[in-house]
Short mmCIF file of C-alpha atoms and ligand atoms in Angstrom, two decimals:
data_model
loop_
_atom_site.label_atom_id
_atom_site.label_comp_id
_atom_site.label_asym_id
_atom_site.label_seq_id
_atom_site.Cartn_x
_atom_site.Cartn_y
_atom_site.Cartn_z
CA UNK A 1 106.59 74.71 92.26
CA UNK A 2 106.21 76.96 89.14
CA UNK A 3 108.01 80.28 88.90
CA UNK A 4 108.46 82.45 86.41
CA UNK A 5 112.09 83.27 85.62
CA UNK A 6 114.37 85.61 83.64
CA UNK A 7 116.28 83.41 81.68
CA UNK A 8 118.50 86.06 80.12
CA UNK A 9 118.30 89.99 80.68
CA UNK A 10 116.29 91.38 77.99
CA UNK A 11 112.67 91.57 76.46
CA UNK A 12 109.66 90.38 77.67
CA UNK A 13 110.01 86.66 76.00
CA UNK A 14 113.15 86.10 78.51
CA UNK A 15 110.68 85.69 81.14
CA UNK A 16 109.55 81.54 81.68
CA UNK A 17 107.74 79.37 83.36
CA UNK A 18 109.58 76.65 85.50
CA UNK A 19 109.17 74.05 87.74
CA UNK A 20 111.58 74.97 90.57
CA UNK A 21 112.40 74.15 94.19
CA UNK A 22 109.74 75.24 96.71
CA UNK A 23 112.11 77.41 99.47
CA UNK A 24 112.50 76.47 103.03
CA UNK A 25 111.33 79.25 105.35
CA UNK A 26 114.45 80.02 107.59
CA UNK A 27 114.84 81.83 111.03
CA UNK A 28 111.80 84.88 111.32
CA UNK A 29 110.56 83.82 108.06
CA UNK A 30 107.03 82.55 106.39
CA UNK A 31 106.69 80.64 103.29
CA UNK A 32 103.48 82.27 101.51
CA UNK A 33 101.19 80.28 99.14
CA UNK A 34 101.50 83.31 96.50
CA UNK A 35 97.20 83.57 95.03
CA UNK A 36 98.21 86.61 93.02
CA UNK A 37 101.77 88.94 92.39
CA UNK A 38 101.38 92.89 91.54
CA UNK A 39 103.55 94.17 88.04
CA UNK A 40 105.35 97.02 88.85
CA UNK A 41 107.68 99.34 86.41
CA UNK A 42 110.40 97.95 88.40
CA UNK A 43 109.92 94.07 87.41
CA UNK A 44 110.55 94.97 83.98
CA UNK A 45 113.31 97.64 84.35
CA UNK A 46 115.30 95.09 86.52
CA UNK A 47 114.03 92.39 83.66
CA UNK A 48 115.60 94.37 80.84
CA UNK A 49 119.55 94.78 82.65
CA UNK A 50 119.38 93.38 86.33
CA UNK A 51 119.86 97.02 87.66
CA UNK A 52 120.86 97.28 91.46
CA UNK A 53 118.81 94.49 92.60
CA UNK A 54 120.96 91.78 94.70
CA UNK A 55 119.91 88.60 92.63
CA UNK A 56 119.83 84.87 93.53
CA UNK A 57 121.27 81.80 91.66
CA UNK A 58 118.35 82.20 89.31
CA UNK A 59 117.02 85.86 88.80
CA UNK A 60 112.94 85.85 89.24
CA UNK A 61 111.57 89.29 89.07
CA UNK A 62 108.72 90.02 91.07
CA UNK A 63 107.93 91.85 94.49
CA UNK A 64 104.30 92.26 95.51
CA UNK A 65 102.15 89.61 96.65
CA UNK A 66 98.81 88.39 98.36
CA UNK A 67 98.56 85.19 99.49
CA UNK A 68 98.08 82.70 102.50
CA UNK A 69 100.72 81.58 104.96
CA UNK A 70 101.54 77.86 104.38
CA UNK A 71 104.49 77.25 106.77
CA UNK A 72 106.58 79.17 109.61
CA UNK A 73 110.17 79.01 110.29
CA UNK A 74 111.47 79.02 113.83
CA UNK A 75 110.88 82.36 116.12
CA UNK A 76 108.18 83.89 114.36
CA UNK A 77 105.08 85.48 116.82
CA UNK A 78 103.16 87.21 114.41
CA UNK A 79 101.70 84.80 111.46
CA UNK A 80 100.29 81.57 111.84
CA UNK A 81 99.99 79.17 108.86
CA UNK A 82 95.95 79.63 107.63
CA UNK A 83 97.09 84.18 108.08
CA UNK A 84 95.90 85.99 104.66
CA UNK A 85 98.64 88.56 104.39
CA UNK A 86 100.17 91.12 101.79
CA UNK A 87 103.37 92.37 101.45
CA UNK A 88 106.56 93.51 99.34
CA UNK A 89 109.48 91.13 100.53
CA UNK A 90 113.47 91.68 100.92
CA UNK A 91 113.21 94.66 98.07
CA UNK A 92 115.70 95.61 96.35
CA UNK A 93 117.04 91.91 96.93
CA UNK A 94 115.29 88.89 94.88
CA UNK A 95 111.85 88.06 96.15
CA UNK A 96 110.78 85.66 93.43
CA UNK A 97 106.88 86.90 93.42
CA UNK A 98 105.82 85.31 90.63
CA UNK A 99 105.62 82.12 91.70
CA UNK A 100 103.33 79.51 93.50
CA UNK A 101 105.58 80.09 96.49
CA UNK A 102 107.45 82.82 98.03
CA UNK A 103 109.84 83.51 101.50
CA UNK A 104 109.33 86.57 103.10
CA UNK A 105 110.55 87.92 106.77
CA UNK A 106 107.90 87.93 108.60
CA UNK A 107 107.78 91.55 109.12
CA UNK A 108 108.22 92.31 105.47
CA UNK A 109 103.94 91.19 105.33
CA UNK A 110 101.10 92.40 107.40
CA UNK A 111 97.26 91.10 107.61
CA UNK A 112 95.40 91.23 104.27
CA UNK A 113 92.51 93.79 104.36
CA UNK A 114 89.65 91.49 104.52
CA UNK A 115 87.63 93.58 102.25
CA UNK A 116 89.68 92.99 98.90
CA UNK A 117 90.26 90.19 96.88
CA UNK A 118 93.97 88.80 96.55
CA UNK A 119 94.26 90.17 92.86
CA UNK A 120 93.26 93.62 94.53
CA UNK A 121 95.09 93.31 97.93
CA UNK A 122 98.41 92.53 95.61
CA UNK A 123 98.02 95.50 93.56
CA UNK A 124 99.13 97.85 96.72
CA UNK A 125 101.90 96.69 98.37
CA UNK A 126 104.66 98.67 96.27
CA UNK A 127 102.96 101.15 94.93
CA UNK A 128 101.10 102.38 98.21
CA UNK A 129 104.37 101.55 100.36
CA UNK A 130 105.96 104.05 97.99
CA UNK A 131 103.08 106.53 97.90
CA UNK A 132 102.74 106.23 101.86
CA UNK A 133 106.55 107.01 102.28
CA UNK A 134 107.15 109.60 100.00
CA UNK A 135 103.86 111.75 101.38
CA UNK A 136 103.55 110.75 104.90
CA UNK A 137 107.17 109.37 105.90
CA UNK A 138 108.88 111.90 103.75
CA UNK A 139 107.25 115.01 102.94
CA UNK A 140 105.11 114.66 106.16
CA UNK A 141 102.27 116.26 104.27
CA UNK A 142 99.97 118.49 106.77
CA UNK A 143 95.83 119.04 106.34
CA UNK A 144 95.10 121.88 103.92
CA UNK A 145 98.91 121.57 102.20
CA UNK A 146 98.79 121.55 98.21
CA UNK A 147 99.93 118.19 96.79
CA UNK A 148 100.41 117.61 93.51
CA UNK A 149 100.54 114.32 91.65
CA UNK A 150 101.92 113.58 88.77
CA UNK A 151 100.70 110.48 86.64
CA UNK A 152 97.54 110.53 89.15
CA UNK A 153 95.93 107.66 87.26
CA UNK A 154 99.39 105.25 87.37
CA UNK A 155 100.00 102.25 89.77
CA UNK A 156 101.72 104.76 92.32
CA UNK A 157 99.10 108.24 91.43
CA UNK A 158 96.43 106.55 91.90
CA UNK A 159 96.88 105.25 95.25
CA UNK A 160 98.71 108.38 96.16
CA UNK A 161 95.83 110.53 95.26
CA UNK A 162 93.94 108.83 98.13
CA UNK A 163 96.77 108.96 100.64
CA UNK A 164 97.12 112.74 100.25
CA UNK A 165 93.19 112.75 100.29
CA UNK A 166 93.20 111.07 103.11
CA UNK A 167 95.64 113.21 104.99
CA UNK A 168 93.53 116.25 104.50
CA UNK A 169 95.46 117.50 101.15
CA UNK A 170 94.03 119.56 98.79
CA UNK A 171 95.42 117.55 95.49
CA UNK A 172 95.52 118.11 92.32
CA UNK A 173 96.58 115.40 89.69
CA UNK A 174 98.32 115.33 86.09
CA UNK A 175 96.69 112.55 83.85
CA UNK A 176 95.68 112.76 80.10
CA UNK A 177 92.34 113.87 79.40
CA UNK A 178 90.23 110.16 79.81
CA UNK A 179 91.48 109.56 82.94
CA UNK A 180 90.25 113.10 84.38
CA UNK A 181 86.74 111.06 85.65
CA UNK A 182 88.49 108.20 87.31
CA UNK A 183 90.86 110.41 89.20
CA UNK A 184 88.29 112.59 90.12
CA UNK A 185 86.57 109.90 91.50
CA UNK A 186 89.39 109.13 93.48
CA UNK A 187 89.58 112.41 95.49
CA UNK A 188 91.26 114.69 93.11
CA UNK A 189 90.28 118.61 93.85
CA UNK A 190 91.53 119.39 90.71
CA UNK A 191 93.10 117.67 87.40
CA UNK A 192 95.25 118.87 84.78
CA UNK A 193 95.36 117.59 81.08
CA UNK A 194 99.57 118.00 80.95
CA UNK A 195 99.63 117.06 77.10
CA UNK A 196 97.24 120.08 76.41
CA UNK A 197 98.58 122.38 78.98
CA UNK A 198 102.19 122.93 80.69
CA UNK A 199 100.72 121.61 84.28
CA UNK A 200 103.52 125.06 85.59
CA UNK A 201 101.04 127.43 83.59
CA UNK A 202 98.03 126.03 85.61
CA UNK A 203 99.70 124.90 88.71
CA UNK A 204 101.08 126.95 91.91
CA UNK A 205 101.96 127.18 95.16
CA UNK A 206 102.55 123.78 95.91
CA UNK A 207 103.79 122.27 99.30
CA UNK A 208 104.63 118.61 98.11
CA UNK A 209 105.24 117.44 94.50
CA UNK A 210 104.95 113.61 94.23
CA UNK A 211 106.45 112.90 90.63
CA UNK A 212 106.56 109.86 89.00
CA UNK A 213 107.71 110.81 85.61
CA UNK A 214 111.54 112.20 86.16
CA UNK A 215 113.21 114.25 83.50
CA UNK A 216 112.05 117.61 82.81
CA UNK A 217 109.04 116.90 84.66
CA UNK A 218 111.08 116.75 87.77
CA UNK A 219 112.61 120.19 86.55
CA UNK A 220 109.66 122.05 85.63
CA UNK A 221 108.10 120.89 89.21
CA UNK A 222 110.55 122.95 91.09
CA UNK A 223 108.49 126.38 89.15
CA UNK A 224 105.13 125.40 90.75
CA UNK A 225 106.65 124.52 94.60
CA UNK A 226 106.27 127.62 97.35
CA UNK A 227 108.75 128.24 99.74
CA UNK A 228 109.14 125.07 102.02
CA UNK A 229 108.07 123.28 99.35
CA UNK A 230 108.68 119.58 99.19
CA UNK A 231 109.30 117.84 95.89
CA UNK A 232 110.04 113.77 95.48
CA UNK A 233 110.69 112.23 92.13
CA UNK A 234 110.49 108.32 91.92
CA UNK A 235 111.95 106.70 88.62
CA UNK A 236 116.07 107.13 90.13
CA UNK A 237 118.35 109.50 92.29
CA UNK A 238 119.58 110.88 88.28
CA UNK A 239 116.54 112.31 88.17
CA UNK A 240 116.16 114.64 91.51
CA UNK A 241 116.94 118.17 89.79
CA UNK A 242 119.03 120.98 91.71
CA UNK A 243 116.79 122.30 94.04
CA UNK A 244 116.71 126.27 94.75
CA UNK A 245 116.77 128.42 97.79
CA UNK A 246 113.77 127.04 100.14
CA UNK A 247 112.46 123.78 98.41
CA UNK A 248 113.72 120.31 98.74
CA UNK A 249 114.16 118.09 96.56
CA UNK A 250 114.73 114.09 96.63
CA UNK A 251 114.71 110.40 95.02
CA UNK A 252 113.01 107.83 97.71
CA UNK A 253 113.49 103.90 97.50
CA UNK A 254 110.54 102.18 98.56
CA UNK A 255 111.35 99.61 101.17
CA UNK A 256 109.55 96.66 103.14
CA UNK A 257 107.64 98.28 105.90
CA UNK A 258 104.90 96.06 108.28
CA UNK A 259 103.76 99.52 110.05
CA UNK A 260 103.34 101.04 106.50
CA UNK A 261 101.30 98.11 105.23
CA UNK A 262 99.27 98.10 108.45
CA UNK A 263 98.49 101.68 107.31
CA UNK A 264 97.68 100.99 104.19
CA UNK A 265 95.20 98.36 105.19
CA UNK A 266 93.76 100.61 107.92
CA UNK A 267 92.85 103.16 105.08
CA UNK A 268 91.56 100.57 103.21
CA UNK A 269 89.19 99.08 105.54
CA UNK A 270 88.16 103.16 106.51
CA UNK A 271 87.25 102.87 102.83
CA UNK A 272 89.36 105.86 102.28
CA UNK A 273 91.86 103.78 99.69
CA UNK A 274 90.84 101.77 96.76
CA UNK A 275 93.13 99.79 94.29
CA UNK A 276 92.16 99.86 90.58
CA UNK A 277 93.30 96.66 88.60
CA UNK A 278 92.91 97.22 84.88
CA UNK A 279 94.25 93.91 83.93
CA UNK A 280 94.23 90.25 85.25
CA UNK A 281 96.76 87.96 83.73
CA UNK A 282 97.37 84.27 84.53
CA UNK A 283 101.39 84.27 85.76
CA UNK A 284 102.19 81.23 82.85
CA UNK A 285 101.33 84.83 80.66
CA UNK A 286 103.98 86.97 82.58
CA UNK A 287 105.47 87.89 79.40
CA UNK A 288 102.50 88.96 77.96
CA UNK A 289 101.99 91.81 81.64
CA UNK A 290 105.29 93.14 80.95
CA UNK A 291 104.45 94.29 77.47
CA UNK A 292 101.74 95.94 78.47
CA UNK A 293 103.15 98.12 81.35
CA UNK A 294 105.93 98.98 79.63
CA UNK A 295 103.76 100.67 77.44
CA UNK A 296 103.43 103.55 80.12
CA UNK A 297 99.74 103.88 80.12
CA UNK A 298 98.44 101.58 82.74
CA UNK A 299 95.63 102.96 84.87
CA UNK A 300 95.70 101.89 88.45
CA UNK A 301 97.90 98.50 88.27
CA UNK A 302 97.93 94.88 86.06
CA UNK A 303 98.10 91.59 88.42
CA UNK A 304 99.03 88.32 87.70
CA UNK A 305 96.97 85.68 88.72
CA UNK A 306 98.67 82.62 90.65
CA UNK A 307 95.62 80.20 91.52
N1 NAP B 1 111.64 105.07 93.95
C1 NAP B 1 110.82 104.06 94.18
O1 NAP B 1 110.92 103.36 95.21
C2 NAP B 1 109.72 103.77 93.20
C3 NAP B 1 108.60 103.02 93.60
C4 NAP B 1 107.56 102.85 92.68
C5 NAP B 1 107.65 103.36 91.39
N2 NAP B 1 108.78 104.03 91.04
C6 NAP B 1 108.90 104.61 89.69
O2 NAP B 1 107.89 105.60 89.54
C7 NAP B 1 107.44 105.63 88.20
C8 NAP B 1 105.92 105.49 88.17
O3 NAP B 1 105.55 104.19 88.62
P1 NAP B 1 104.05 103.67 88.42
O4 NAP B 1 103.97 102.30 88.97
O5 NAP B 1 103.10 104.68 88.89
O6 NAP B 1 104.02 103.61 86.81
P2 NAP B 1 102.83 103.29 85.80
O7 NAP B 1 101.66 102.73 86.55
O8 NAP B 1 103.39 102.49 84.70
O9 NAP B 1 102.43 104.74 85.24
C9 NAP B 1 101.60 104.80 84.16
C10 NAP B 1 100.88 106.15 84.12
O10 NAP B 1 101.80 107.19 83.80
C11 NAP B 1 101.05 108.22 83.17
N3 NAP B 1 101.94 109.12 82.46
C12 NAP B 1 102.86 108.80 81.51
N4 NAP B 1 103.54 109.92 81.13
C13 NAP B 1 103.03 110.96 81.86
C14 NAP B 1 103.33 112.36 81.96
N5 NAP B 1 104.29 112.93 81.21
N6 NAP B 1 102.63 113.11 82.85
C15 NAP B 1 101.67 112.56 83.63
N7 NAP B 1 101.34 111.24 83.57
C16 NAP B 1 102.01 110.46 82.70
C17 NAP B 1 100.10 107.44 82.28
O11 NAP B 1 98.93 108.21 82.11
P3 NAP B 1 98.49 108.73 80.65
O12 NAP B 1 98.09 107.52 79.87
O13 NAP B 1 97.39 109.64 81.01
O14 NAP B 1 99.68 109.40 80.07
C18 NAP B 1 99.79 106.17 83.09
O15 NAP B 1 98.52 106.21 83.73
C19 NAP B 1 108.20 104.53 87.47
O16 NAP B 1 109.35 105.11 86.87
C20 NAP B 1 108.63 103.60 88.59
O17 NAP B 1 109.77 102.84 88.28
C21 NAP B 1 109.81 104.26 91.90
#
């Protein structure tokens, strides 16, 4: 089969094509015929250095995926070869998404929403998983609580926007000024232009910060949080500041989660959560994905294209 692979850690041109071996589904497993594999930050932050991720014999970055089950190993009950499923396999060990082929554990997938394409349904699977367990699994985010979002228009904002929406949050969302009408659109009460304003002069008396930024983003959050107040920052556990008396702050890992997926779906096919692809690039042009994300100003999420 073809996979793309990091042949060295580094830039974006250490990512090939290959022709590889197909894997063997083993006991509780699926082999997935991969139609299209979600980018996320963490493809190319693991591409640059390897990071914390467990590797194989051959490192293939790559997590989210929509595609059709082709085969089952022995002792699965829930997928039958012909099932349309989603998912974010084995994270943080090697998935090998970009490919024509992955393995997953069976409960690592769940039943693509019917209602989106494969290039949208593979979009979600990290980026909502992470969304859905920092606000719901984590934070536990009530009706009428204040959630705000930073990089509201990003692969994890913008579906995070809709969760909190969906949850009965009033939310209010950091993007720059071009993005205001898209995340708007997607729920936001209220949006704040942080490179014009300092989103702590604008922003208070909030129950749940969900940042995605880090750094003195993280640190400046912990002004606009009231007492009980619940903030989670995403890039790495380095960048969870010291909380003070009555707030909480944390670093979350996204994991595999079928429940969480099932969610996900359910919301989509409420039509209460939407994906937004800006890009659509063919997986021989992996290379060419990376360099784009890593520019930091993706809005919604880019997807490579498998068949
Ligand atoms: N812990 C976990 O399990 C986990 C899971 C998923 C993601 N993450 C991490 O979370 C971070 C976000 O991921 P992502 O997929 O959402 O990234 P992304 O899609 O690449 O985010 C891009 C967005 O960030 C916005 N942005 C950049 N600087 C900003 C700032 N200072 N304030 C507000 N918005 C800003 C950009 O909007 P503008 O163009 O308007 O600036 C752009 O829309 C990454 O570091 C990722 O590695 C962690």
């Amino acid at each position: 089969m073809r996979a793309v692979v990091v042949e060295q850690w580094g830039g974006p041109e250490n990512l090939v094509e290959r022709e590889v071996e197909r894997p063997e589904p083993g006991l509780g497993e699926v082999l997935v015929r991969v139609h299209a594999a979600g980018v996320n930050p963490v493809d190319w932050k693991t591409r640059v250095s390897g990071g914390l991720i467990e590797w194989g014999a051959v490192p293939a970055v790559g997590w989210d995926v929509s595609g059709t089950v082709e085969a089952v190993g022995p002792g699965v009950g829930i997928l039958r070869p012909g099932d349309e499923v989603f998912g974010m396999p084995l994270f943080p060990r090697q998935a090998g998404a970009y490919a024509e082929y992955v393995v997953a554990p069976a409960r690592h997938l769940a039943p693509k929403p019917a209602s989106l394409t494969h290039v949208e349904a593979a979009a979600l699977p990290l980026a909502a998983l992470t969304a859905w367990q920092a606000l719901v699994d984590a934070a536990d985010v009530r009706p009428g609580e204040r959630v705000l979002v930073h990089a509201a228009a990003g692969g994890v904002g913008h579906l995070a926007v809709q969760i909190a929406k969906a949850r009965g949050a009033y939310v209010i969302g950091t993007a720059s000024a071009g993005k205001h009408d898209l995340v708007r659109e997607l729920g936001a009460d209220e949006v704040v232009d942080y490179r014009e304003t300092p989103f702590e002069d604008v922003v208070s008396e909030v129950d749940v910060v969900l940042d995605g930024i880090g750094g003195e983003t993280a640190e400046r959050s912990l002004k606009v949080l009231r007492d009980g107040g619940r903030l989670i920052t995403l890039p790495g556990p380095d960048d969870v500041p010291a909380a003070r008396d009555g707030v909480r702050a944390s670093w979350v890992l996204v994991e595999p989660d079928h429940l969480g997926l099932r969610e996900i779906a359910a919301l989509v096919e409420r039509g209460l959560l939407r994906p937004v692809v800006e890009a659509v690039v063919p997986l021989a042009e992996a290379a060419k994905a990376h360099t784009l994300g890593e520019q930091g100003r993706t809005t919604g999420k880019i997807v490579l294209s498998v068949v």
